[in-house]
Coordinates of C-alpha atoms in Angstrom, one line a residue:
Chain A
M1 CA 42.3 97.5 -7.7
R2 CA 42.4 96.8 -4.1
A3 CA 40.1 99.3 -1.9
K4 CA 41.6 101.3 0.9
K5 CA 44.2 100.9 0.3
S6 CA 45.7 103.8 3.1
P7 CA 47.7 106.7 1.3
A8 CA 51.1 104.8 3.1
S9 CA 50.4 101.6 1.4
K10 CA 49.5 103.4 -2.5
S11 CA 52.6 105.6 -2.8
K12 CA 54.8 102.6 -1.5
Q13 CA 52.8 100.3 -3.8
S14 CA 53.6 102.8 -7.1
L15 CA 57.1 103.3 -6.1
S16 CA 57.5 99.0 -6.3
R17 CA 55.4 98.9 -9.4
R18 CA 57.8 101.7 -11.0
H19 CA 60.7 100.3 -9.7
F20 CA 59.6 97.2 -11.1
L21 CA 58.0 98.4 -14.4
L22 CA 61.2 99.8 -15.8
G23 CA 63.6 97.2 -14.8
A24 CA 61.2 95.4 -16.4
T25 CA 61.6 96.8 -19.8
S26 CA 65.0 97.5 -19.2
L27 CA 65.6 94.3 -18.8
L28 CA 63.9 92.5 -21.5
G29 CA 63.4 95.5 -24.0
V30 CA 59.6 95.6 -24.6
T31 CA 57.8 98.4 -24.0
A32 CA 55.8 99.2 -20.6
S33 CA 51.9 98.6 -21.5
Q34 CA 53.3 95.0 -22.0
V35 CA 54.0 94.3 -19.2
L36 CA 51.4 95.8 -18.0
L37 CA 49.0 92.8 -17.7
P38 CA 51.0 90.0 -16.0
V39 CA 52.3 92.1 -13.0
I40 CA 50.6 91.7 -9.2
P41 CA 51.8 94.9 -6.9
A42 CA 52.8 93.7 -3.3
S43 CA 49.5 93.8 -0.8
S44 CA 50.0 95.0 3.0
Q45 CA 47.6 92.6 3.8
P46 CA 48.3 89.4 4.5
A47 CA 48.3 86.8 1.8
S48 CA 45.5 85.4 4.4
Q49 CA 43.1 88.5 3.9
D50 CA 44.0 88.9 1.0
P51 CA 40.6 89.4 -1.8
M52 CA 43.2 88.7 -4.0
R53 CA 44.9 86.1 -2.6
V54 CA 42.1 84.3 -2.0
P55 CA 39.6 82.6 -3.5
G56 CA 36.2 85.1 -2.1
G57 CA 32.6 83.8 -0.8
P58 CA 29.4 81.8 -2.8
A59 CA 27.3 83.5 -4.0
S60 CA 23.8 83.5 -1.8
V61 CA 20.3 83.5 -2.1
Y62 CA 19.4 86.6 -0.8
G63 CA 22.2 88.9 -0.7
R64 CA 23.6 91.7 2.4
R65 CA 25.2 94.7 3.0
S66 CA 29.1 94.8 2.4
V67 CA 30.4 94.0 6.1
H68 CA 31.9 98.0 6.4
E69 CA 29.1 99.4 6.4
Q70 CA 26.5 101.2 8.4
A71 CA 24.0 103.0 8.1
Q72 CA 20.7 102.4 9.8
R73 CA 17.6 103.4 10.8
L74 CA 17.1 105.4 14.0
P75 CA 14.3 103.0 15.7
S76 CA 11.7 104.2 18.6
A77 CA 9.3 102.6 20.0
T78 CA 6.8 103.5 17.0
R79 CA 8.5 104.7 14.2
S80 CA 12.6 105.4 12.9
L81 CA 13.9 107.6 10.6
T82 CA 15.6 107.0 7.4
P83 CA 19.6 108.0 7.2
L84 CA 19.1 110.8 5.1
Q85 CA 22.7 111.7 5.0
D86 CA 24.7 108.8 4.0
L87 CA 22.3 107.4 1.5
H88 CA 23.3 108.3 -2.0
G89 CA 20.9 108.9 -5.3
I90 CA 17.1 109.2 -4.8
I91 CA 15.8 105.4 -3.9
T92 CA 15.8 104.9 0.0
P93 CA 16.6 101.2 0.1
S94 CA 13.8 99.0 1.7
A95 CA 15.6 97.7 4.5
L96 CA 16.2 101.8 6.0
H97 CA 12.6 103.3 4.5
F98 CA 11.2 105.1 8.2
E99 CA 8.6 103.5 9.7
R100 CA 5.7 104.9 11.2
H101 CA 3.0 102.9 13.4
H102 CA 0.5 103.0 16.0
N103 CA 0.8 99.4 17.6
G104 CA 3.4 97.7 15.8
V105 CA 4.2 95.7 12.7
P106 CA 2.3 92.6 12.5
L107 CA 3.0 89.6 10.8
I108 CA 1.1 88.9 8.0
D109 CA -0.3 85.1 6.3
P110 CA -0.3 86.6 2.9
A111 CA -1.9 83.2 2.2
Q112 CA -4.7 84.4 4.9
H113 CA -4.9 88.3 3.9
R114 CA -8.8 90.0 1.7
L115 CA -9.2 93.3 0.9
L116 CA -12.7 93.6 1.2
I117 CA -14.2 96.6 -1.2
H118 CA -17.7 97.4 0.3
G119 CA -20.0 100.2 1.1
L120 CA -21.4 102.8 -1.6
V121 CA -21.1 99.8 -4.4
E122 CA -22.8 98.1 -6.7
R123 CA -20.9 95.0 -6.1
P124 CA -18.7 94.7 -3.2
M125 CA -15.9 92.2 -3.8
L126 CA -13.2 90.2 -2.1
F127 CA -9.6 89.9 -3.3
Q128 CA -6.9 87.6 -2.5
V129 CA -3.6 89.3 -2.5
D130 CA -2.8 86.4 -5.4
E131 CA -5.5 87.4 -7.4
L132 CA -4.2 91.3 -7.5
K133 CA -0.7 90.2 -8.8
L134 CA -3.7 89.0 -12.4
F135 CA -4.2 92.5 -12.4
P136 CA -2.4 95.2 -15.0
A137 CA 0.4 96.1 -12.8
V138 CA 0.9 99.3 -12.8
S139 CA 4.7 100.7 -10.9
R140 CA 5.7 104.4 -10.2
L141 CA 8.9 105.2 -8.0
G142 CA 7.8 108.2 -5.6
F143 CA 8.3 109.6 -1.9
I144 CA 6.0 108.3 0.8
E145 CA 6.8 111.1 3.6
C146 CA 5.1 111.5 7.6
S147 CA 3.5 114.7 7.7
G148 CA 4.8 114.5 11.8
N149 CA 8.9 115.3 9.7
T150 CA 9.9 118.1 11.0
G151 CA 8.0 118.4 13.1
K152 CA 10.1 119.8 16.4
E153 CA 11.4 121.1 14.0
W154 CA 8.9 124.5 14.3
K155 CA 9.9 126.2 18.2
R156 CA 13.9 125.1 18.6
A157 CA 16.0 123.6 16.5
H158 CA 15.1 119.9 18.0
G159 CA 17.0 117.2 15.7
K160 CA 21.1 116.1 15.5
T161 CA 21.0 114.8 12.4
A162 CA 19.5 115.7 8.7
Q163 CA 17.8 111.4 9.7
E164 CA 16.8 113.3 12.4
T165 CA 15.4 116.8 11.3
H166 CA 13.6 114.7 7.9
G167 CA 14.5 111.1 8.0
L168 CA 10.1 110.7 7.6
T169 CA 10.5 110.4 3.9
S170 CA 11.9 108.0 1.9
T171 CA 11.5 107.2 -2.2
S172 CA 10.6 104.0 -3.6
E173 CA 9.4 101.9 -6.7
W174 CA 6.4 100.8 -5.5
T175 CA 4.2 98.2 -8.1
G176 CA 0.3 97.4 -7.9
V177 CA -2.2 97.4 -8.5
M178 CA -4.5 100.2 -9.6
L179 CA -6.9 101.8 -7.1
K180 CA -9.3 102.8 -10.1
T181 CA -9.5 99.0 -11.8
L182 CA -10.8 98.1 -8.4
L183 CA -13.0 100.2 -8.3
E184 CA -14.3 99.5 -12.1
Q185 CA -14.6 95.6 -10.4
T186 CA -17.0 96.7 -8.0
G187 CA -18.8 99.9 -9.4
V188 CA -19.1 102.9 -7.3
K189 CA -22.5 103.8 -6.3
P190 CA -22.7 108.1 -7.2
E191 CA -22.5 108.7 -3.5
G192 CA -19.5 107.2 -2.6
L193 CA -17.5 110.3 -3.3
W194 CA -15.9 109.3 0.2
L195 CA -13.3 106.0 1.0
L196 CA -12.5 104.7 4.2
A197 CA -9.5 102.9 4.2
E198 CA -8.6 100.3 7.1
G199 CA -5.5 98.7 7.7
S200 CA -5.3 94.7 9.5
D201 CA -2.7 95.5 11.9
A202 CA -3.2 96.3 15.6
A203 CA -4.4 99.8 15.5
A204 CA -6.4 99.0 12.8
M205 CA -5.7 102.3 11.0
T206 CA -8.0 104.6 9.1
R207 CA -8.2 106.9 7.3
S208 CA -10.5 108.4 4.9
F209 CA -10.3 111.0 1.7
P210 CA -12.4 112.4 -0.9
V211 CA -11.7 109.4 -3.4
E212 CA -11.4 111.9 -7.2
A213 CA -9.3 114.3 -5.7
I214 CA -6.5 111.0 -5.7
I215 CA -8.7 108.9 -7.9
D216 CA -6.2 108.9 -11.2
E217 CA -3.1 108.4 -8.8
A218 CA -4.6 106.2 -5.8
V219 CA -2.6 102.2 -5.7
I220 CA -2.7 99.5 -3.9
C221 CA 0.6 97.7 -3.7
Y222 CA 2.0 94.9 -3.6
A223 CA 5.9 95.0 -4.7
Q224 CA 8.9 98.0 -3.0
N225 CA 11.7 98.5 -5.1
G226 CA 11.1 94.6 -7.5
E227 CA 9.8 92.5 -4.5
P228 CA 7.7 92.4 -1.9
L229 CA 6.9 94.9 -0.5
R230 CA 9.1 94.7 4.2
P231 CA 6.5 94.3 5.9
E232 CA 7.2 97.8 7.9
Q233 CA 6.4 99.0 4.6
G234 CA 2.4 97.4 4.6
Y235 CA 3.1 93.2 3.8
P236 CA 1.6 92.7 2.2
L237 CA -1.0 95.1 0.8
R238 CA -0.1 98.6 0.6
L239 CA -2.4 101.7 -0.4
L240 CA -0.2 104.8 -2.2
L241 CA -1.4 108.0 -2.9
P242 CA 1.3 109.8 -4.1
G243 CA 2.3 112.9 -2.5
W244 CA -0.1 112.9 -0.1
E245 CA 0.9 112.8 4.0
G246 CA 1.7 109.6 5.3
N247 CA -1.2 108.3 7.5
T248 CA -3.1 107.9 4.5
N249 CA -1.3 105.6 2.8
I250 CA -2.3 102.9 4.9
K251 CA -0.6 100.2 5.0
W252 CA -1.9 96.0 5.3
V253 CA -5.2 97.5 4.2
R254 CA -7.6 94.6 4.7
R255 CA -10.5 97.0 3.6
L256 CA -12.0 99.6 1.8
K257 CA -15.2 101.2 2.1
L258 CA -17.0 104.1 0.3
I259 CA -18.9 106.1 2.1
P260 CA -20.1 110.1 1.7
G261 CA -18.4 111.9 3.5
P262 CA -15.5 111.9 6.1
A263 CA -15.5 108.9 8.2
M264 CA -13.7 111.8 10.9
T265 CA -11.9 108.6 12.6
R266 CA -9.0 109.8 15.1
E267 CA -6.6 110.1 12.7
E268 CA -8.5 112.8 11.4
T269 CA -10.1 114.5 14.2
A270 CA -7.8 114.0 17.1
K271 CA -3.8 114.0 15.0
Y272 CA -2.5 115.5 11.6
T273 CA -4.5 118.4 12.1
D274 CA -2.6 121.1 12.4
L275 CA -3.6 123.2 14.9
M276 CA -3.9 127.5 14.1
P277 CA -3.1 130.0 17.3
D278 CA -6.7 131.1 17.2
G279 CA -7.9 127.5 18.2
V280 CA -9.3 126.5 15.2
A281 CA -7.1 123.0 13.2
Q282 CA -7.1 122.7 9.9
Q283 CA -7.7 118.8 8.5
F284 CA -7.2 116.3 5.6
T285 CA -4.1 118.7 4.8
F286 CA -3.2 116.1 2.3
V287 CA -0.2 116.8 0.2
M288 CA 3.0 117.4 1.1
E289 CA 4.3 120.3 -0.1
A290 CA 7.5 121.4 -1.9
K291 CA 10.1 120.5 0.5
S292 CA 14.2 119.6 0.7
V293 CA 17.0 119.7 2.9
I294 CA 21.0 119.3 2.1
T295 CA 21.9 116.2 4.0
H296 CA 25.6 116.3 2.7
P297 CA 27.4 119.0 5.0
S298 CA 24.2 118.3 7.9
G299 CA 24.4 118.4 11.3
N300 CA 27.1 116.5 12.9
Q301 CA 29.3 115.9 9.9
R302 CA 32.3 117.4 9.3
I303 CA 34.1 119.2 6.6
P304 CA 38.0 117.9 7.1
K305 CA 39.6 121.2 5.6
P306 CA 39.0 124.6 3.3
G307 CA 37.9 124.1 0.1
F308 CA 36.5 122.0 -2.5
V309 CA 33.0 120.4 -0.7
E310 CA 30.0 119.0 -2.7
I311 CA 26.5 120.0 -1.1
R312 CA 24.1 117.4 -2.1
G313 CA 20.8 117.2 -0.6
L314 CA 16.8 116.1 -2.1
A315 CA 13.8 118.3 -3.1
W316 CA 10.4 117.0 -3.1
S317 CA 6.5 117.5 -3.4
G318 CA 3.3 116.4 -3.9
R319 CA 2.4 118.1 -6.2
G320 CA 5.0 117.6 -8.6
A321 CA 7.3 117.8 -9.9
I322 CA 11.2 119.6 -8.9
T323 CA 12.2 122.9 -10.9
A324 CA 15.0 124.2 -9.6
V325 CA 16.4 124.6 -6.5
E326 CA 18.4 127.2 -5.0
V327 CA 21.0 127.1 -2.4
S328 CA 22.8 129.6 0.3
V329 CA 25.8 129.3 1.7
D330 CA 25.7 132.9 3.6
G331 CA 21.6 132.2 5.2
G332 CA 19.3 132.8 2.7
H333 CA 21.4 136.7 1.9
T334 CA 22.2 135.1 -1.9
W335 CA 20.9 131.6 -3.9
R336 CA 22.9 130.3 -7.1
T337 CA 20.7 127.0 -8.9
A338 CA 21.6 124.0 -7.9
E339 CA 22.5 120.8 -9.9
L340 CA 19.1 119.0 -10.4
Q341 CA 20.5 114.9 -10.7
G342 CA 17.8 113.4 -13.3
P343 CA 15.8 111.4 -13.4
V344 CA 12.8 114.2 -11.9
L345 CA 9.9 112.4 -11.1
P346 CA 6.9 113.9 -10.3
K347 CA 5.5 113.6 -6.3
C348 CA 9.2 111.5 -6.3
H349 CA 13.1 113.0 -3.9
T350 CA 14.8 114.8 -5.9
R351 CA 18.5 115.2 -6.1
F352 CA 20.4 118.1 -6.2
R353 CA 24.5 119.6 -6.3
L354 CA 26.4 122.2 -5.5
A355 CA 29.9 123.1 -5.8
W356 CA 30.8 125.1 -3.0
Q357 CA 34.3 126.4 -2.4
W358 CA 34.3 126.8 2.1
D359 CA 36.5 129.2 3.1
G360 CA 36.9 128.0 6.3
K361 CA 34.6 130.4 7.6
E362 CA 31.0 130.2 9.7
A363 CA 28.4 129.9 7.1
I364 CA 24.8 129.0 6.8
L365 CA 23.8 126.6 4.3
Q366 CA 20.1 126.0 3.4
S367 CA 18.3 125.0 0.3
R368 CA 15.2 125.5 -1.3
C369 CA 12.7 124.4 -3.8
I370 CA 10.5 125.1 -6.2
D371 CA 7.9 123.5 -7.7
D372 CA 6.2 123.3 -11.7
T373 CA 3.1 124.7 -9.6
G374 CA 5.3 128.1 -9.6
Y375 CA 5.4 127.4 -5.9
R376 CA 8.5 127.8 -3.9
Q377 CA 9.2 126.2 0.0
P378 CA 9.3 129.3 2.3
T379 CA 11.3 130.0 4.9
L380 CA 10.5 129.3 8.6
Q381 CA 9.6 132.9 9.2
E382 CA 7.1 133.4 6.2
L383 CA 5.8 129.9 7.5
V384 CA 5.3 131.0 11.1
K385 CA 3.6 133.9 10.6
V386 CA 0.9 131.9 9.2
R387 CA 1.2 128.4 11.1
G388 CA 2.1 129.7 14.4
T389 CA 4.1 127.6 16.1
N390 CA 2.2 124.8 17.1
S391 CA 0.0 122.7 14.9
Y392 CA 3.6 120.2 15.1
Y393 CA 2.3 118.7 11.5
H394 CA 3.6 119.9 7.5
N395 CA 6.4 121.4 8.7
H396 CA 8.4 122.2 5.3
A397 CA 10.4 124.8 5.8
I398 CA 13.7 125.6 5.1
Q399 CA 16.3 124.0 6.7
S400 CA 19.3 125.9 7.9
W401 CA 22.9 124.0 9.2
K402 CA 25.2 125.9 10.8
V403 CA 29.5 125.5 9.1
L404 CA 31.9 126.5 12.3
E405 CA 35.2 127.8 11.7
N406 CA 36.6 123.9 12.7
G407 CA 34.1 122.4 9.6
H408 CA 31.6 120.7 12.3
V409 CA 28.7 121.4 10.7
E410 CA 24.2 121.8 13.0
N411 CA 21.1 122.3 13.7
V412 CA 20.4 125.9 13.8
Y413 CA 16.9 127.5 14.7
I414 CA 16.1 130.9 12.5
R415 CA 13.4 132.2 11.7
Chain B
M1 CA -23.5 115.8 8.7
K2 CA -21.9 119.6 7.5
I3 CA -18.5 118.9 5.8
G4 CA -20.5 115.5 4.1
R5 CA -22.3 117.6 2.3
I6 CA -20.0 120.6 1.9
I7 CA -17.4 118.3 0.4
G8 CA -19.9 116.4 -1.3
F9 CA -21.2 119.7 -3.1
A10 CA -18.0 120.8 -3.6
I11 CA -17.4 118.2 -6.1
T12 CA -20.7 117.0 -7.7
G13 CA -20.2 117.1 -11.5
L14 CA -17.5 114.6 -11.1
C15 CA -19.3 111.8 -11.0
F16 CA -17.6 108.3 -10.9
G17 CA -18.1 107.5 -15.5
V18 CA -14.7 108.8 -15.1
L19 CA -12.9 106.3 -14.4
V20 CA -13.7 103.7 -16.9
Q21 CA -12.4 104.7 -20.6
G22 CA -14.0 102.6 -23.3
E23 CA -15.6 99.5 -22.8
P24 CA -14.6 97.8 -18.9
I25 CA -12.2 94.9 -19.2
E26 CA -13.7 92.4 -17.5
F27 CA -10.9 90.5 -15.7
E28 CA -13.3 88.1 -13.5
I29 CA -11.0 88.5 -10.9
G30 CA -12.4 87.7 -7.3
Q31 CA -15.2 87.5 -5.3
T32 CA -18.5 89.1 -4.8
A33 CA -18.6 89.5 -0.9
T34 CA -20.9 87.9 0.9
Q35 CA -22.8 90.0 4.5
E36 CA -21.2 87.6 6.4
D37 CA -17.7 88.6 4.7
I38 CA -18.1 92.0 5.0
Q39 CA -19.9 91.9 9.0
G40 CA -17.2 91.8 11.2
W41 CA -15.2 94.1 9.6
N42 CA -17.6 96.9 9.3
I43 CA -16.4 98.7 12.5
D44 CA -16.5 101.9 11.2
V45 CA -19.0 104.7 12.6
T46 CA -19.5 107.5 12.0
P47 CA -20.9 111.3 13.3
N48 CA -24.6 110.7 12.3
G49 CA -24.2 107.2 14.4
D50 CA -24.0 104.9 11.3
G51 CA -21.9 101.7 12.9
L52 CA -23.2 101.7 16.5
P53 CA -23.5 98.4 17.6
N54 CA -26.5 97.7 20.0
G55 CA -25.5 97.5 23.1
Q56 CA -25.6 100.3 26.2
G57 CA -23.2 101.1 28.9
S58 CA -22.9 104.6 32.3
V59 CA -20.7 106.2 33.7
D60 CA -20.3 103.7 37.0
E61 CA -19.5 100.9 35.2
G62 CA -17.4 103.3 32.9
A63 CA -15.4 104.3 35.5
K64 CA -14.0 100.2 36.9
V65 CA -13.1 99.4 33.4
Y66 CA -11.4 102.1 33.0
A67 CA -9.6 101.5 36.5
A68 CA -8.6 98.0 35.7
K69 CA -8.3 98.6 31.4
C70 CA -6.9 102.4 31.3
A71 CA -5.2 104.4 34.2
G72 CA -1.9 102.3 33.7
C73 CA -1.2 104.3 31.2
H74 CA -4.2 107.2 30.9
G75 CA -3.6 108.0 34.9
P76 CA -5.9 107.5 37.4
T77 CA -7.7 111.1 36.2
G78 CA -6.9 110.8 32.5
V79 CA -4.8 114.1 33.0
E80 CA -2.2 111.8 33.9
G81 CA -0.7 110.0 32.0
P82 CA 2.1 108.9 30.7
Y83 CA 0.8 108.5 27.8
N84 CA -1.8 111.0 25.4
R85 CA -4.0 112.9 28.5
L86 CA -8.0 112.8 27.7
V87 CA -9.5 114.4 30.3
G88 CA -9.9 118.9 30.7
G89 CA -7.4 121.4 28.6
Q90 CA -11.0 122.8 27.4
G91 CA -10.2 126.9 26.6
S92 CA -5.8 125.6 25.8
L93 CA -6.3 125.7 22.0
G94 CA -6.3 129.2 21.1
T95 CA -2.6 129.3 23.3
D96 CA 0.9 128.6 23.7
R97 CA 0.6 126.0 26.1
P98 CA -2.5 123.6 24.3
H99 CA -3.3 120.5 25.4
K100 CA -4.9 118.6 22.7
T101 CA -7.6 116.1 24.2
V102 CA -10.7 113.8 24.0
G103 CA -12.9 116.9 25.9
S104 CA -10.5 119.3 24.6
Y105 CA -9.8 118.9 20.9
W106 CA -12.1 116.0 19.4
P107 CA -15.1 117.2 17.1
Y108 CA -17.2 114.4 17.7
A109 CA -18.4 112.1 20.5
T110 CA -19.3 108.5 17.6
T111 CA -14.9 108.8 17.3
L112 CA -14.2 108.1 20.8
F113 CA -16.3 104.8 20.8
D114 CA -15.0 103.8 17.6
Y115 CA -11.2 104.4 18.2
I116 CA -11.6 103.0 21.3
F117 CA -14.0 99.6 20.5
R118 CA -10.9 99.5 17.4
A119 CA -7.4 99.5 19.0
M120 CA -7.7 100.5 22.9
P121 CA -6.2 98.9 25.1
L122 CA -3.1 99.2 23.2
T123 CA -1.8 96.3 24.5
A124 CA -4.8 93.7 24.0
P125 CA -7.5 96.3 21.2
Q126 CA -10.4 94.6 20.2
S127 CA -10.9 92.8 24.1
L128 CA -13.5 94.8 24.6
S129 CA -17.6 94.1 24.0
A130 CA -19.5 97.2 22.8
N131 CA -20.8 97.1 26.8
K132 CA -17.6 98.1 27.8
V133 CA -16.5 100.6 25.1
Y134 CA -19.9 102.5 25.6
A135 CA -19.4 102.5 29.8
L136 CA -15.5 103.9 29.1
V137 CA -16.9 106.4 26.2
A138 CA -19.9 107.9 29.5
W139 CA -16.4 108.0 31.9
I140 CA -14.6 110.3 29.2
L141 CA -17.0 112.6 28.2
Y142 CA -18.5 113.2 32.1
R143 CA -15.2 113.7 33.3
N144 CA -14.5 116.8 30.4
D145 CA -18.0 118.0 31.7
I146 CA -19.6 116.5 28.6
I147 CA -22.3 114.7 30.4
D148 CA -23.6 114.5 33.3
E149 CA -23.0 111.2 36.1
N150 CA -26.3 109.7 34.9
M151 CA -26.3 109.8 31.6
V152 CA -26.2 106.6 29.9
L153 CA -25.2 105.4 26.3
D154 CA -25.8 103.4 23.4
R155 CA -26.5 103.4 19.8
F156 CA -28.9 106.1 19.8
T157 CA -27.8 109.0 22.8
L158 CA -24.6 108.6 21.1
P159 CA -24.6 110.6 17.9
T160 CA -27.0 113.6 20.1
I161 CA -24.6 114.3 22.1
H162 CA -22.3 117.7 21.0
M163 CA -19.1 117.5 21.9
P164 CA -17.4 121.4 22.5
N165 CA -14.9 121.5 19.5
R166 CA -17.7 120.7 17.2
H167 CA -16.8 124.1 15.3
G168 CA -13.1 123.5 16.0
F169 CA -12.1 122.8 12.1
Q170 CA -11.8 124.1 9.2
I171 CA -10.7 122.3 5.6
S172 CA -8.1 123.2 4.6
P173 CA -8.9 125.5 2.2
H174 CA -9.5 123.7 -1.4
M175 CA -10.1 120.6 0.5
G176 CA -6.7 120.1 1.9
I177 CA -5.0 119.8 -2.3
S178 CA -4.0 123.2 -1.0
L179 CA -1.9 125.0 2.2
P180 CA -3.0 128.4 3.2
T181 CA 0.6 129.3 3.5
S182 CA 2.9 130.2 -0.4
P183 CA 4.8 133.3 0.8

């Protein structure tokens, strides 16, 4: 079958084909099904561009997407956003995984890279990247979300598209060795309750965290979606703390130091802390709470005409699996349960869908998810009541998209 | 360290014995790190001063280094930018327009040493000597009215400095494993 025929050429084609079939059957006295096989319908393309009349391209060493596809990240100096509205399913292509770095993407030769584990351990150890691949491997699908995602939406509708409002989250299959396995090699002294992780980038990014809280899930990763990590994602090694804010998932990780308590690094005091209305800030808000967003139809898209529209989106929770997503088309007055597309995995993007008949009138689309702890994604009003509007980080409120009568969709602030 | 102790207390009893289920496997992968291996990388500084190197710096010296290496990005007095404002903002955190600076927001002076030493200046990180970093820390703290003009900072004096927002943080309830936002 031909891809991308205009409706006009398609009808012309099937018409001529029917004529041919009629003629052939009457002429030869055979049934239509017998003659279907050798029929090559006329093409509207010149033969030189007809993919059926010229041999295709050769096999290649590393595949590329079709030249007709243009979905791209939206970059600024220190980050780039995933085009959630252009993607399907739950996996983010590695080339479209969001980026956030504090002083650029380092170029690292894996042969020169080492992982050092020291501090309050029995035996400080150094590992080469290839050595880490010799340990028993683990793989899991998981989202990573920057806690600054949606941070500009606290006070007003800021981003135009789902990419701009929610593009600092992505899902990959991550492969590596359990942190636990490595700490078994070094041993950990009883006072070694926290762990400082440091990247070998020009920000020497550092975060610390209580080891026990995440030890059963923490992974030192060397692969993403089946191949070595992308440089933007920490090549050759990154820490994965499933469900925790992106910044703690230290990229280009070179050093793990067991320490007695929090290190109080700049990124866990001056940054990534949630300033509350009374001027006190909350610190170590590690878990990314249940959150969802409708990606279709979403900001800057246009519904061509009234009638059937499949509402699609993503939901995720740093606490576990998504158990339900509800969708409202009337600004939160009534809610319908969306269908969840499997696999539904803990701490992973989950795709939801709901059939909708758009009547051509103004509508406000919203989604809210519930995770397996029973926690329901809050409205912006509920969140602001507790957190005020100055915390910047950790905004997981319900997103609202307004559908105008002409089908255009835009971001609206509803509180 | 107060917060360290609170958290340590909260999770005592869950020792690392749980890491090993049954007999640990002998992988014999990796090598023992020597003190030499560790030394050059072990650059972090903690609030009690662990990790601070020898050396010292004064406010006057800091003013000179700052003008040469930092003012272009953070402004001549640490206020003007274009990048992060380092000075002022005290008393603004609970208002509609909070200004988070070293003076108004940072809970520990040691973090300032740690951060400048590892990450600044942006275009040439880890290019400054310990003396220059002590001096820069002194100048930034002086501009924020936290230390006086004659104070010299070194690994003994820096950890004793009390930052105005030292008690402006609380651990996310349940140690960050939950937010107080449940509707």
